[in-house]
mmCIF file of C-alpha atoms in Angstrom:
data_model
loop_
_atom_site.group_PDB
_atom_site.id
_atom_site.type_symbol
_atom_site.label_atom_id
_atom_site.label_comp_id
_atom_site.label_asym_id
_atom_site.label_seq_id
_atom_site.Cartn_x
_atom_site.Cartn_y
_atom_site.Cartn_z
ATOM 1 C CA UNK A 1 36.328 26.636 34.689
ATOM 2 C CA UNK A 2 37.643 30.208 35.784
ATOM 3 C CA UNK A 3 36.036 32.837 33.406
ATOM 4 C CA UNK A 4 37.477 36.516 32.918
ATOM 5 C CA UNK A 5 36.222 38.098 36.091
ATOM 6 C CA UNK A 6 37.088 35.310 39.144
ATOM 7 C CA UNK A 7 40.479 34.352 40.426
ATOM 8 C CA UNK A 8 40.273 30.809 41.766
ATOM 9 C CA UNK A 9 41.312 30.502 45.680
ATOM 10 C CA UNK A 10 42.061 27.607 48.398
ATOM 11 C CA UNK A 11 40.766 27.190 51.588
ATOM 12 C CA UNK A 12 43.157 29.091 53.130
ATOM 13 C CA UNK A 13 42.629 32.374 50.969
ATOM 14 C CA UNK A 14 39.465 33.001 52.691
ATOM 15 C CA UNK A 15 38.690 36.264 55.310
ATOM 16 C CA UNK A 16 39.799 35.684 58.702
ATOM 17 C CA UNK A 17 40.863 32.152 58.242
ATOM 18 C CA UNK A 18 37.382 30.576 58.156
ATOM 19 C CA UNK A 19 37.941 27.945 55.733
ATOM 20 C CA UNK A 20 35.218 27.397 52.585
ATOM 21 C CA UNK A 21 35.077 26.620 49.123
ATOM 22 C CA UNK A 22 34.824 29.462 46.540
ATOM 23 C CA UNK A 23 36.213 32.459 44.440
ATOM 24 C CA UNK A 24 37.277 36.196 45.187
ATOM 25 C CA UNK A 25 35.672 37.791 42.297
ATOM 26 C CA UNK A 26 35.233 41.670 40.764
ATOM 27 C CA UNK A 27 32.431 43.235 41.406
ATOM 28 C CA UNK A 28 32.690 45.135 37.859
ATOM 29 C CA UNK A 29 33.972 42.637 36.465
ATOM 30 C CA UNK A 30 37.531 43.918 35.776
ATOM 31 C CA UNK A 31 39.687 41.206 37.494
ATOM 32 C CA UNK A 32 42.530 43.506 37.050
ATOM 33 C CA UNK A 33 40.342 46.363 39.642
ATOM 34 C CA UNK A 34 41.776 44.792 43.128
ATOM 35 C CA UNK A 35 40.230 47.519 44.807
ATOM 36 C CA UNK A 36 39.262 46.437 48.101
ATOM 37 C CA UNK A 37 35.379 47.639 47.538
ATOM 38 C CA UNK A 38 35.510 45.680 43.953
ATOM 39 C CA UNK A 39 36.412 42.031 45.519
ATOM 40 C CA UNK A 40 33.932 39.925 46.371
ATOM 41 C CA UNK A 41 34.019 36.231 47.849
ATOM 42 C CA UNK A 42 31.634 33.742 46.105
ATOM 43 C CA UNK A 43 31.207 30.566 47.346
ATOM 44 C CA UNK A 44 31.245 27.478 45.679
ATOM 45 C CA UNK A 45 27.751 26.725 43.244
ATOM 46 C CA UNK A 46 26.750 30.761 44.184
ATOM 47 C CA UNK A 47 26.395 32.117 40.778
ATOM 48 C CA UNK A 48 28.893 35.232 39.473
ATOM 49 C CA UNK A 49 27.732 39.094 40.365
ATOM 50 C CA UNK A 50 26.046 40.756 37.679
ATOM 51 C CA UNK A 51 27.170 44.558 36.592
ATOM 52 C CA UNK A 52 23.708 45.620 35.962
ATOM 53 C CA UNK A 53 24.355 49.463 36.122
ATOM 54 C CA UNK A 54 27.584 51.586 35.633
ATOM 55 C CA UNK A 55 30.756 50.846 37.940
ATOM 56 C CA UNK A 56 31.672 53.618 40.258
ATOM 57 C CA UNK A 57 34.929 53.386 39.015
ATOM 58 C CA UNK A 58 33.669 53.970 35.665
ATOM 59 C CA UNK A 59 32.152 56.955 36.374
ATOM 60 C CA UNK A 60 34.565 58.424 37.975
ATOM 61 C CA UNK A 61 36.687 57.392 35.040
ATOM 62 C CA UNK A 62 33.997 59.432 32.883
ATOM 63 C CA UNK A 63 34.040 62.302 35.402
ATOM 64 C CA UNK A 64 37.678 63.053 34.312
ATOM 65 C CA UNK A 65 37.349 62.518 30.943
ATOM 66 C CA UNK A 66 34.903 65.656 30.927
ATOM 67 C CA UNK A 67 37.472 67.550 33.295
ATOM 68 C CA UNK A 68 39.928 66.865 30.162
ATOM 69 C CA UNK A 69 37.777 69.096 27.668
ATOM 70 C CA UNK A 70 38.546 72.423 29.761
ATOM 71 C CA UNK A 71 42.436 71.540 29.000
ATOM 72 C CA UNK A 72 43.991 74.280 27.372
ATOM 73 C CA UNK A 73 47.126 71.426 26.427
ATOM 74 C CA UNK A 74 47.114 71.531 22.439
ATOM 75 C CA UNK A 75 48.360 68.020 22.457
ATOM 76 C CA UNK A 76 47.097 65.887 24.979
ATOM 77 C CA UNK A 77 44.169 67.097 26.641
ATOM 78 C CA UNK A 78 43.878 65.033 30.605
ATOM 79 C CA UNK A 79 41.688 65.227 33.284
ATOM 80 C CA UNK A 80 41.910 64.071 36.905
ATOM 81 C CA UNK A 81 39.962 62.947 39.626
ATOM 82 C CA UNK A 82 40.963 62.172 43.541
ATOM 83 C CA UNK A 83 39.162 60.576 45.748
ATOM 84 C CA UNK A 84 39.334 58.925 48.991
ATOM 85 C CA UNK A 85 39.816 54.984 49.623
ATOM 86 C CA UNK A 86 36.260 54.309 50.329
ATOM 87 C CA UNK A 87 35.436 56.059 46.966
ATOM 88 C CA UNK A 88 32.796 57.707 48.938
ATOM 89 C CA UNK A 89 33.936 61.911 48.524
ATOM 90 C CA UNK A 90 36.041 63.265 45.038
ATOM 91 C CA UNK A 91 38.892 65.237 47.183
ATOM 92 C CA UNK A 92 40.435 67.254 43.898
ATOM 93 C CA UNK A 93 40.224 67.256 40.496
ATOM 94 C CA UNK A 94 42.894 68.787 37.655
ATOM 95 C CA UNK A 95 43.238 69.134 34.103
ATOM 96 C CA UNK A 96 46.099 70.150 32.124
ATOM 97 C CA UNK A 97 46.545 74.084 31.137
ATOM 98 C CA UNK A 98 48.618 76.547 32.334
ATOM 99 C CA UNK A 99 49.026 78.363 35.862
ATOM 100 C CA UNK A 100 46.350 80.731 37.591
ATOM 101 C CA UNK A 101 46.132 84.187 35.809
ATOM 102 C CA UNK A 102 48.095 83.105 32.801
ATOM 103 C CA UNK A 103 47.513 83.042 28.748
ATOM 104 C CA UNK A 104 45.146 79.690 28.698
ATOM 105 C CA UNK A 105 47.526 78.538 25.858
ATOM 106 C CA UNK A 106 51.005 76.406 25.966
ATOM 107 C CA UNK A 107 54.177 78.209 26.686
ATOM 108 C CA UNK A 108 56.061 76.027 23.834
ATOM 109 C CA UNK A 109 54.866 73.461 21.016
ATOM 110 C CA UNK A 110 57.534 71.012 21.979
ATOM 111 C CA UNK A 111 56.046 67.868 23.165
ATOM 112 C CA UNK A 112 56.876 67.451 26.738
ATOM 113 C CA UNK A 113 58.106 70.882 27.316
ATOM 114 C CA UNK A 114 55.029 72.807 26.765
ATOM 115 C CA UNK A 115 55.259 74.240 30.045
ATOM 116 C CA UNK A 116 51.506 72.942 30.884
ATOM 117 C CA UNK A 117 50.513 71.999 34.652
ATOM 118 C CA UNK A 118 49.892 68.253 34.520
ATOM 119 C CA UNK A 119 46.511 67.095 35.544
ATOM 120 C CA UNK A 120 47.476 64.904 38.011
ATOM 121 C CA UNK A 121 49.971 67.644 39.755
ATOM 122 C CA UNK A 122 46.812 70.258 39.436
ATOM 123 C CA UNK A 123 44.595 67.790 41.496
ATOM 124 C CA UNK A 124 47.502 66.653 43.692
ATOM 125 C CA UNK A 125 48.251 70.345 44.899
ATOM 126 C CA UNK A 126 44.320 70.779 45.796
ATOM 127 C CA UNK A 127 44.567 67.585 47.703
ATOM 128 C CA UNK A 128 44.431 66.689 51.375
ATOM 129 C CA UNK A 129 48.357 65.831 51.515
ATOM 130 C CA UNK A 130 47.260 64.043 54.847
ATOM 131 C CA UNK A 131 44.411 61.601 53.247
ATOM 132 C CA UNK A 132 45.778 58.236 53.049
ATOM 133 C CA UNK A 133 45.167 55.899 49.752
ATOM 134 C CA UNK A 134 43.914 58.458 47.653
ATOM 135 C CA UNK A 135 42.523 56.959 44.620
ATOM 136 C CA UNK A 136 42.908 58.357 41.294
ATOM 137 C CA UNK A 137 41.252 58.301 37.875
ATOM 138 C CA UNK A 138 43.256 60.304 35.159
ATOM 139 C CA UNK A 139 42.472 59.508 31.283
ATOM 140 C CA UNK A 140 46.328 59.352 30.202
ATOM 141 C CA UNK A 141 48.679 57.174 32.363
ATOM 142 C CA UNK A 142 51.123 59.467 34.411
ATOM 143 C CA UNK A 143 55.040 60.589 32.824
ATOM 144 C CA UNK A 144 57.796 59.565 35.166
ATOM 145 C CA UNK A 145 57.434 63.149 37.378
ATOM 146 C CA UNK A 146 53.322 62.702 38.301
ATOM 147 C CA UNK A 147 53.979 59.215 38.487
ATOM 148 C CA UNK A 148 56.548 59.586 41.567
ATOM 149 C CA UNK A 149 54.138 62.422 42.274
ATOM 150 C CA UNK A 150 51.618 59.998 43.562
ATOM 151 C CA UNK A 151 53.375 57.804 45.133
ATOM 152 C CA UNK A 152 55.265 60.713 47.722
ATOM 153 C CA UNK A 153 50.943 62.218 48.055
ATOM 154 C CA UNK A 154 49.938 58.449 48.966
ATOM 155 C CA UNK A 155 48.064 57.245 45.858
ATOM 156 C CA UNK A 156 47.041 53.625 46.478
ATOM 157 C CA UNK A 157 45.230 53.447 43.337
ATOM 158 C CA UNK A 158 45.493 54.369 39.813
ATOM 159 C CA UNK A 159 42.874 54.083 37.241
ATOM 160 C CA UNK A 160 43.998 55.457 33.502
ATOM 161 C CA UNK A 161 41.987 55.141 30.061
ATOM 162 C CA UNK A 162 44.698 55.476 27.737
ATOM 163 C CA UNK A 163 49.228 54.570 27.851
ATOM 164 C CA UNK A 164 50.546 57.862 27.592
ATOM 165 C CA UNK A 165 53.640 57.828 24.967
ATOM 166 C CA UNK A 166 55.885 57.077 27.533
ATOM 167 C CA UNK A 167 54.580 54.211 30.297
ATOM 168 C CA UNK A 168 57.629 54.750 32.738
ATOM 169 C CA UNK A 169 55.402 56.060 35.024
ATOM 170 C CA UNK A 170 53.154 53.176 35.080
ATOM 171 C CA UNK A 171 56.376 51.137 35.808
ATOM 172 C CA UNK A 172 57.322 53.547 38.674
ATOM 173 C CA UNK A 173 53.927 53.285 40.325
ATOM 174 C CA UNK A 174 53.432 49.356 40.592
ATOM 175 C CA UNK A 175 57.228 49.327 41.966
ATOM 176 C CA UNK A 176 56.073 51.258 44.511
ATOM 177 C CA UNK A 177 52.908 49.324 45.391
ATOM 178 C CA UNK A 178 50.305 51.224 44.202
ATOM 179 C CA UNK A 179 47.758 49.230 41.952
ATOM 180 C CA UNK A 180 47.423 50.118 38.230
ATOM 181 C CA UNK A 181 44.552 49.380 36.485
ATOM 182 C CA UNK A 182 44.116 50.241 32.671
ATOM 183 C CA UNK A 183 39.997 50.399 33.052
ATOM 184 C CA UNK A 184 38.445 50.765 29.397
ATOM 185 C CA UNK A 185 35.868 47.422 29.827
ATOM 186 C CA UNK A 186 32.702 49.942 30.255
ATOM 187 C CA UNK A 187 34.575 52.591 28.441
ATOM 188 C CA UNK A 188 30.931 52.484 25.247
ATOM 189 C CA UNK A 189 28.539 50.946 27.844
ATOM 190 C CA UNK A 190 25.547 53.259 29.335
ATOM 191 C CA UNK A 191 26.174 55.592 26.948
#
């Protein structure tokens, strides 16, 4: 039986070509999260991990969720967080709001036209343009613009809380390789 969190693999799935019975399973058990640091191989009869504290990811996830409450956006308040592959340094982070030295208000109250920096560009700009397979955790999936955004700054991974109106950008990411992951599973644990 395969539960929720393990993807089921052959002999010939496993690292380097050593051959042995078992599973590739998430470490936060999110099989969607393929992030390299989430995966791990469990071999046949070992029992599943156990997420007995709060994800990284999730935390992260919550770091940018409190970057989206300085938003000066009057309808969608986002926040943003970069870091690097190994997950081990935050390289930027963004909310949504207007530029440096202006009114901390919208320019317009039509939706999509409010003339607000996105959070993802804000973080993006602030980034090491040079840093390969950023990672980033942004509490609204991207519109079509950030979306294509990432990919040209070298996002490898995406985490988002909630589908923005429009989820083109979503589409536009995992054509251009770069894993998606809609992370909510911890979203009301360790409060």
């Amino acid at each position: 039986m395969v539960n929720e969190n393990e993807t089921p693999i052959s002999d010939l799935d496993v690292l380097a070509g050593t051959p042995r019975p078992g599973r590739w399973m998430a470490r936060d058990g999110v099989l969607e999260n393929d992030h390299p640091l989430n995966r791990v191989f469990v071999p046949e009869g070992a029992p599943a991990p156990t997420v007995d504290r709060i994800p990284l990811y999730e935390v992260y996830m919550r770091m940018a969720e409190e970057l989206a409450k300085r938003s000066t956006c009057a309808r969608l308040r986002v926040g943003t967080v970069l870091t690097d592959a190994a997950l081990e340094h935050v390289v930027a982070i963004g909310y949504n709001g207007n530029a440096r030295g202006f009114p901390n208000r919208c320019d317009r109250d039509e939706p999509g036209s409010c003339g607000c920096i996105h959070s993802e560009q804000n973080a993006l700009v602030k980034a090491d343009g040079s840093l390969p397979r950023k990672v980033a955790f942004v509490t609204a999936s991207p519109c079509r613009a950030c979306a294509k955004l990432m990919v040209q700054s070298d996002v490898g991974h995406l985490f988002f809380r909630e589908a923005y109106r429009d989820t083109s950008g979503v589409d536009i990411l995992r054509d251009a390789g770069v894993s998606v992951i809609h992370y909510t599973r911890w979203q009301r644990a360790w409060p």
